[in-house]
mmCIF file of C-alpha atoms in Angstrom:
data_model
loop_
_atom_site.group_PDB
_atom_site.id
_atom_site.type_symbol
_atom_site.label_atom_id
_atom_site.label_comp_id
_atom_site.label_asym_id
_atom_site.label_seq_id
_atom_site.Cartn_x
_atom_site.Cartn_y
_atom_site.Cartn_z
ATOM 1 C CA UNK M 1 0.000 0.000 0.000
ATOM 2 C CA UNK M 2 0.852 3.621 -0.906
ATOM 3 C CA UNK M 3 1.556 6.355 1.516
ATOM 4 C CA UNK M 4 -2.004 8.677 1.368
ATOM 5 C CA UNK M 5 -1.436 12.600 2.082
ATOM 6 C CA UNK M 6 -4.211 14.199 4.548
ATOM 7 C CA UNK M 7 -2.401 17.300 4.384
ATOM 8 C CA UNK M 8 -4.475 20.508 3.036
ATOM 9 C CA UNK M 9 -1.894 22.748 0.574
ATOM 10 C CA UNK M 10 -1.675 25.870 2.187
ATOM 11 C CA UNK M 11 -3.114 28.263 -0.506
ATOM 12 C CA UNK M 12 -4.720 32.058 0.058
ATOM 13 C CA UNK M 13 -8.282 30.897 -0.715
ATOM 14 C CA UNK M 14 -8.016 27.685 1.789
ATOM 15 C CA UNK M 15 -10.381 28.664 4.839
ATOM 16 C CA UNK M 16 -9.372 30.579 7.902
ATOM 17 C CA UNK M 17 -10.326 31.505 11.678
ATOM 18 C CA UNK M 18 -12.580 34.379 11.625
ATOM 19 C CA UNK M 19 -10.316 37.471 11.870
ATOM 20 C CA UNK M 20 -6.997 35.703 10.651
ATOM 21 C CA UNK M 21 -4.773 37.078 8.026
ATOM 22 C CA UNK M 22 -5.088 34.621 4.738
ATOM 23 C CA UNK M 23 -1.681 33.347 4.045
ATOM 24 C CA UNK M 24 1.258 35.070 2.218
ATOM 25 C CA UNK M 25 4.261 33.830 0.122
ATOM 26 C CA UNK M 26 6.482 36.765 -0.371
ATOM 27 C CA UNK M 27 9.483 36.858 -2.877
ATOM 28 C CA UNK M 28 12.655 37.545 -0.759
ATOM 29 C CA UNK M 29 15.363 36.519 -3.492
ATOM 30 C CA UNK M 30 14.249 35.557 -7.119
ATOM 31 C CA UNK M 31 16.643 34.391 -9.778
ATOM 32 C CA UNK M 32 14.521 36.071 -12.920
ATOM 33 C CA UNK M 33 15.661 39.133 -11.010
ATOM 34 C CA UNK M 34 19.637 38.207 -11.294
ATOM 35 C CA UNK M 35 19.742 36.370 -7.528
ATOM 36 C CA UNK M 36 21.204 33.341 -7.200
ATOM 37 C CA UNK M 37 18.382 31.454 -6.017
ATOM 38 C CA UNK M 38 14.750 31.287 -5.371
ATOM 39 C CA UNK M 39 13.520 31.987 -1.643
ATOM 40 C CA UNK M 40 10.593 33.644 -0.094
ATOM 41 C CA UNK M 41 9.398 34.868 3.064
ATOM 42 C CA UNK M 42 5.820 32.788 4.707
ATOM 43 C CA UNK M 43 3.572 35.009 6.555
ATOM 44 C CA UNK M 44 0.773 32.806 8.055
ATOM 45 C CA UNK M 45 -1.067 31.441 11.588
ATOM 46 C CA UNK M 46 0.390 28.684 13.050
ATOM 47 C CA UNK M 47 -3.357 27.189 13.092
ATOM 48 C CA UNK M 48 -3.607 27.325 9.390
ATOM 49 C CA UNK M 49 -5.076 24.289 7.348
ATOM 50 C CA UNK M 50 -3.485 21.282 8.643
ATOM 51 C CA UNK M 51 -2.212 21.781 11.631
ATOM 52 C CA UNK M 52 -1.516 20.439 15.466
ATOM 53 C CA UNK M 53 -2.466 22.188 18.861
ATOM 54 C CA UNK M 54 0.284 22.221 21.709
ATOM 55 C CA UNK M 55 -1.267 22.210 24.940
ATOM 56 C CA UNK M 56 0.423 25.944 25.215
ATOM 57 C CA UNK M 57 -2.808 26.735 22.805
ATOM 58 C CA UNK M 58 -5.123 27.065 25.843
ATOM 59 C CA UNK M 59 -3.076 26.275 28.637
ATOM 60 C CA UNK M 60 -0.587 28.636 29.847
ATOM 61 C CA UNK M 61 1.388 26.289 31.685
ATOM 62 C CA UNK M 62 0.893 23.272 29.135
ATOM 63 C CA UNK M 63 3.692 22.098 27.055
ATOM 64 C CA UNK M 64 5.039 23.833 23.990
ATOM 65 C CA UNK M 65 5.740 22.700 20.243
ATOM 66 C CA UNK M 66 9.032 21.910 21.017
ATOM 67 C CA UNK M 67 8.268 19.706 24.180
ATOM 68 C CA UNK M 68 5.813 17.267 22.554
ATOM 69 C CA UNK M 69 6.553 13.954 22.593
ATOM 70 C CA UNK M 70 6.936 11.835 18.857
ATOM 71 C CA UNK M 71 5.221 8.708 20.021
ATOM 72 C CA UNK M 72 2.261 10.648 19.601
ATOM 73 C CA UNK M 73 2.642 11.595 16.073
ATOM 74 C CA UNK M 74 3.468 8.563 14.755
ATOM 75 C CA UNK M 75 1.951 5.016 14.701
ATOM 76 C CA UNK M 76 -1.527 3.068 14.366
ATOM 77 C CA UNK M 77 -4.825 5.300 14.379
ATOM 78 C CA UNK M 78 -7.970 4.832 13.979
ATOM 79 C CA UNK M 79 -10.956 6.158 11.494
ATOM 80 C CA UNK M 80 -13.909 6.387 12.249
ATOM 81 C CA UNK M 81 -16.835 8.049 9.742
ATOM 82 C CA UNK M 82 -19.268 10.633 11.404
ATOM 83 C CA UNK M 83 -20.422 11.902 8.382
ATOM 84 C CA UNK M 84 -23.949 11.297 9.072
ATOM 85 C CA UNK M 85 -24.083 13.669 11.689
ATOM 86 C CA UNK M 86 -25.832 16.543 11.696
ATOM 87 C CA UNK M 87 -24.672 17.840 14.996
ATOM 88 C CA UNK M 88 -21.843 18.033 17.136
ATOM 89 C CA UNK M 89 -20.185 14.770 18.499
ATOM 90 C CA UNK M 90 -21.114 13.485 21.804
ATOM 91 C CA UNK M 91 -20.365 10.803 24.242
ATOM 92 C CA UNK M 92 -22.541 8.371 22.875
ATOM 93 C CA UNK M 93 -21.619 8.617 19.208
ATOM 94 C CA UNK M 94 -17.859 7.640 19.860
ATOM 95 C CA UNK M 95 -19.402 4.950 22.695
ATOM 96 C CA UNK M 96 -21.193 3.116 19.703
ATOM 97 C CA UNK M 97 -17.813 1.993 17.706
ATOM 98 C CA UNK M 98 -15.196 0.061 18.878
ATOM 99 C CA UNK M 99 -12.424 2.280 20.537
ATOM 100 C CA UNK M 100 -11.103 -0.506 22.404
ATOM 101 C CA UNK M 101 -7.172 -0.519 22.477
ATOM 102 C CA UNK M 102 -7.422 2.464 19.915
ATOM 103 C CA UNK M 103 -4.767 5.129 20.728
ATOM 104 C CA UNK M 104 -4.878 7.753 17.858
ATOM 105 C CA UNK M 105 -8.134 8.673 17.020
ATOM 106 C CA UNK M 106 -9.281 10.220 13.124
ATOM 107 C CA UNK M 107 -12.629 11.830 12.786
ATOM 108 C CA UNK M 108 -13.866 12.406 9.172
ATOM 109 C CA UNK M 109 -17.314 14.685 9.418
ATOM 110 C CA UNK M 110 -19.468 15.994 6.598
ATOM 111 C CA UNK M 111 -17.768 19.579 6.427
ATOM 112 C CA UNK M 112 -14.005 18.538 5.113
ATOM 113 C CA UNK M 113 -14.600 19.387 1.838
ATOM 114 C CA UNK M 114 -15.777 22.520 3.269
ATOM 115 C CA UNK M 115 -12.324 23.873 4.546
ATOM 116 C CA UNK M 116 -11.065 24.224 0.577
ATOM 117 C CA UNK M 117 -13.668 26.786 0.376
ATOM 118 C CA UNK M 118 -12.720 30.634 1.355
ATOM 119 C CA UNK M 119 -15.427 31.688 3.736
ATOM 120 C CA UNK M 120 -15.833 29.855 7.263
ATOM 121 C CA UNK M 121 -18.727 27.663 8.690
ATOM 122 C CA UNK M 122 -19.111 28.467 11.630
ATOM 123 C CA UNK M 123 -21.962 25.468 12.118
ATOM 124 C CA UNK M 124 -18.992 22.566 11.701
ATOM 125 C CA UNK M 125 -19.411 19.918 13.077
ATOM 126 C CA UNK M 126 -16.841 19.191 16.394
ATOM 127 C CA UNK M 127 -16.391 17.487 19.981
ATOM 128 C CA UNK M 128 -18.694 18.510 22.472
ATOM 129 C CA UNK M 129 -17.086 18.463 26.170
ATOM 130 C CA UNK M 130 -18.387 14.930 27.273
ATOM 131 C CA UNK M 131 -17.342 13.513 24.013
ATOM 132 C CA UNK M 132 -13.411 15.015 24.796
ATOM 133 C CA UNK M 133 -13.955 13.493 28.516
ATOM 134 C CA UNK M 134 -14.348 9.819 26.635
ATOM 135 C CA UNK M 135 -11.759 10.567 24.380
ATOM 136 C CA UNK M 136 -9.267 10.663 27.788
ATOM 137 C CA UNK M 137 -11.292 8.239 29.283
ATOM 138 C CA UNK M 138 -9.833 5.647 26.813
ATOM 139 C CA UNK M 139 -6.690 6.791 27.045
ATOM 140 C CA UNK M 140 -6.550 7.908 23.253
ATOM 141 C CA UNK M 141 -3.256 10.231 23.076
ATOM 142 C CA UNK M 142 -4.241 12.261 19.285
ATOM 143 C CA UNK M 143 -7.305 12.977 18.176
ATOM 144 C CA UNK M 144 -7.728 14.443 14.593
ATOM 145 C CA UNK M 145 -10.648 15.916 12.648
ATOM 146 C CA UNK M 146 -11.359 17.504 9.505
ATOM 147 C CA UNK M 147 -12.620 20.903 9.959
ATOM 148 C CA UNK M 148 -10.395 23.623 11.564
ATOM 149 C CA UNK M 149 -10.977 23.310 15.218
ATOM 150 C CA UNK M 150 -12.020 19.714 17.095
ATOM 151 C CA UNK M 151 -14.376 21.888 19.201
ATOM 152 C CA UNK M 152 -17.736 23.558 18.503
ATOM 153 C CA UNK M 153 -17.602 27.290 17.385
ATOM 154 C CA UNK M 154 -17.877 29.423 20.054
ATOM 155 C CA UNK M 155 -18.257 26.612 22.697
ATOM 156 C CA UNK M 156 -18.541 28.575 26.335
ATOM 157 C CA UNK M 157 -15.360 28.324 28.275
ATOM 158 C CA UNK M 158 -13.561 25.606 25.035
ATOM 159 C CA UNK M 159 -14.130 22.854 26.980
ATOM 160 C CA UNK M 160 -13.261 19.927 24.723
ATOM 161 C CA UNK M 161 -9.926 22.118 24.123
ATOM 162 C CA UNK M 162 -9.271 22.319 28.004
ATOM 163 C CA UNK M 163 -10.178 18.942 28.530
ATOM 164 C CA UNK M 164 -7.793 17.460 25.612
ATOM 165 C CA UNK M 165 -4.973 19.619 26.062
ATOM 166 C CA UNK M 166 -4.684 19.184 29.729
ATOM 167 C CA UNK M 167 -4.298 15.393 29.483
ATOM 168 C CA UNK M 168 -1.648 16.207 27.115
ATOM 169 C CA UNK M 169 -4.087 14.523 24.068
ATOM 170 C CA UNK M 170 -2.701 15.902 20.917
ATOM 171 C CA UNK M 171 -4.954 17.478 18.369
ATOM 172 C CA UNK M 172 -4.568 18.046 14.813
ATOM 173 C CA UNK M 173 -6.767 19.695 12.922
ATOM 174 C CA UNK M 174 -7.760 20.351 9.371
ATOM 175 C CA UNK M 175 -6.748 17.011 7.834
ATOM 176 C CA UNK M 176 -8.253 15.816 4.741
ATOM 177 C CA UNK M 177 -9.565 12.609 5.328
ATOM 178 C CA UNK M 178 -11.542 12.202 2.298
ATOM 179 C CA UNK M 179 -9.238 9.340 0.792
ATOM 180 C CA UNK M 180 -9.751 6.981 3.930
ATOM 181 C CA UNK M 181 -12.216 4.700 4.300
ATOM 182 C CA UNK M 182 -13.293 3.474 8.117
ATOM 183 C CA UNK M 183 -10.107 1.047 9.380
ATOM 184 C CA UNK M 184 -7.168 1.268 10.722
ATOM 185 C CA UNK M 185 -4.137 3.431 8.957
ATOM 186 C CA UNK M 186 -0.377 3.807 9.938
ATOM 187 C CA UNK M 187 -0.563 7.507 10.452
ATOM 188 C CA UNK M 188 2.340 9.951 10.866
ATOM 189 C CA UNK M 189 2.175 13.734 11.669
ATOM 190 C CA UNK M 190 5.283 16.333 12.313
ATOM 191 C CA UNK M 191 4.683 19.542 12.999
ATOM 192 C CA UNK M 192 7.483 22.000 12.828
ATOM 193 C CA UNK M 193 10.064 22.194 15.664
ATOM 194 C CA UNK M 194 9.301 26.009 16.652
ATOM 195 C CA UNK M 195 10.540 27.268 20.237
ATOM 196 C CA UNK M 196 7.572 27.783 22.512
ATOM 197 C CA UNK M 197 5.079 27.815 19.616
ATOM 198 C CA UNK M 198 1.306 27.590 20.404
ATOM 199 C CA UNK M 199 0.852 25.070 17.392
ATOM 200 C CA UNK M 200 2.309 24.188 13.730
ATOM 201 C CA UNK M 201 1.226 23.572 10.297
ATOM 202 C CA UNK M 202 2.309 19.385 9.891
ATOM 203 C CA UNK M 203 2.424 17.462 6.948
ATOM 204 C CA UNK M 204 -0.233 14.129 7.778
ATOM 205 C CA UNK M 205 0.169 10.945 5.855
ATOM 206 C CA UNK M 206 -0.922 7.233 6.509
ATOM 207 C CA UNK M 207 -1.565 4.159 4.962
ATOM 208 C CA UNK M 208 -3.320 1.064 5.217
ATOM 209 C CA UNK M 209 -2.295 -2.230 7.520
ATOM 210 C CA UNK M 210 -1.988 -4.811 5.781
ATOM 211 C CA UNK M 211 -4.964 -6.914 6.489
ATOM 212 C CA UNK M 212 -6.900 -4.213 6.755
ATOM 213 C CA UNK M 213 -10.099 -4.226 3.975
#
């Protein structure tokens, strides 16, 4: 089996937070101008398109980008399709599949197609808090999703953040998980190596187990 990218091509018409600055490539050196060599300066959020949440994102004593752990980031995780849901994701919808022994955890929902359009939706589809809870409960150490944040818009107080990043569960957000079927997938995910960074753009990949249908 072939390695699969989930990784969204940063792009200036790829979907951001409300009130974020779209992404820039500037020219710093260009060779059609007599430099030597190409290179360019990157102006963008470090929660743009596909990207991973330090616990430093909402908690002020939590780790930072350089800190994290790889184990993490790399290994067996599981899909699971949500598509069908109209609402946010609760306890009960991740207590009706079969978590058991499952330690990365991929959500695909019925709004990733929706991040490679400009405007925002603020009506995604995310964790709500007692959803996050079971997701520690488990003992599930990275939980990824397909829309920009794992939690509601707007959720009062960002629970399912707070409750993720405080067990040190990593999050990454924005994947493109339309290639993957339910199953289970060697996944990687490596965020840049930024001192005491909030968060990273990450290039995603996986690919099947063998024995896997």
């Amino acid at each position: 089996m072939t390695w699969i990218d989930l990784t969204r091509t940063i792009h200036a018409e790829l979907a951001t937070w409300p009130g974020d600055p779209k992404p820039e490539l500037l020219p710093a050196n260009r060779i059609e101008n007599g430099d030597s060599c190409n290179t360019s300066f990157l102006r963008l959020n470090s929660h743009l398109g596909t990207h991973l949440d330090a616990p430093y994102h909402f908690e002020e004593e939590g780790k930072r980008l350089q800190d994290l752990p790889l184990d993490p980031l790399l290994g067996p995780a599981t899909l699971i399709d949500l598509t069908h849901k109209t609402s946010h994701i609760d306890r009960q919808d991740l207590e009706s599949q079969n978590l058991q022994g499952v330690q990365r955890l991929l959500i695909k929902t019925s709004y990733g197609d929706k991040l490679e359009l400009p405007e925002f939706f603020e009506d995604f589809i995310g964790l709500a808090p007692d959803a996050a809870e079971y997701v520690v409960e488990k003992g599930i150490t990275l939980v990824g999703i397909d829309y920009l944040s794992i939690e509601p818009f707007a959720q009062p107080e960002h629970h399912t953040h707070h409750t993720l990043l405080r067990n040190e569960v990593v999050i990454v957000e924005g994947l493109d998980l339309s290639p993957l079927s339910p199953g289970t997938y060697e996944f990687i995910c490596l965020p840049l190596k930024i001192k005491d960074c909030d968060g990273s753009p990450c290039r995603a990949v996986a690919k099947r187990i063998t024995g896997e249908n």
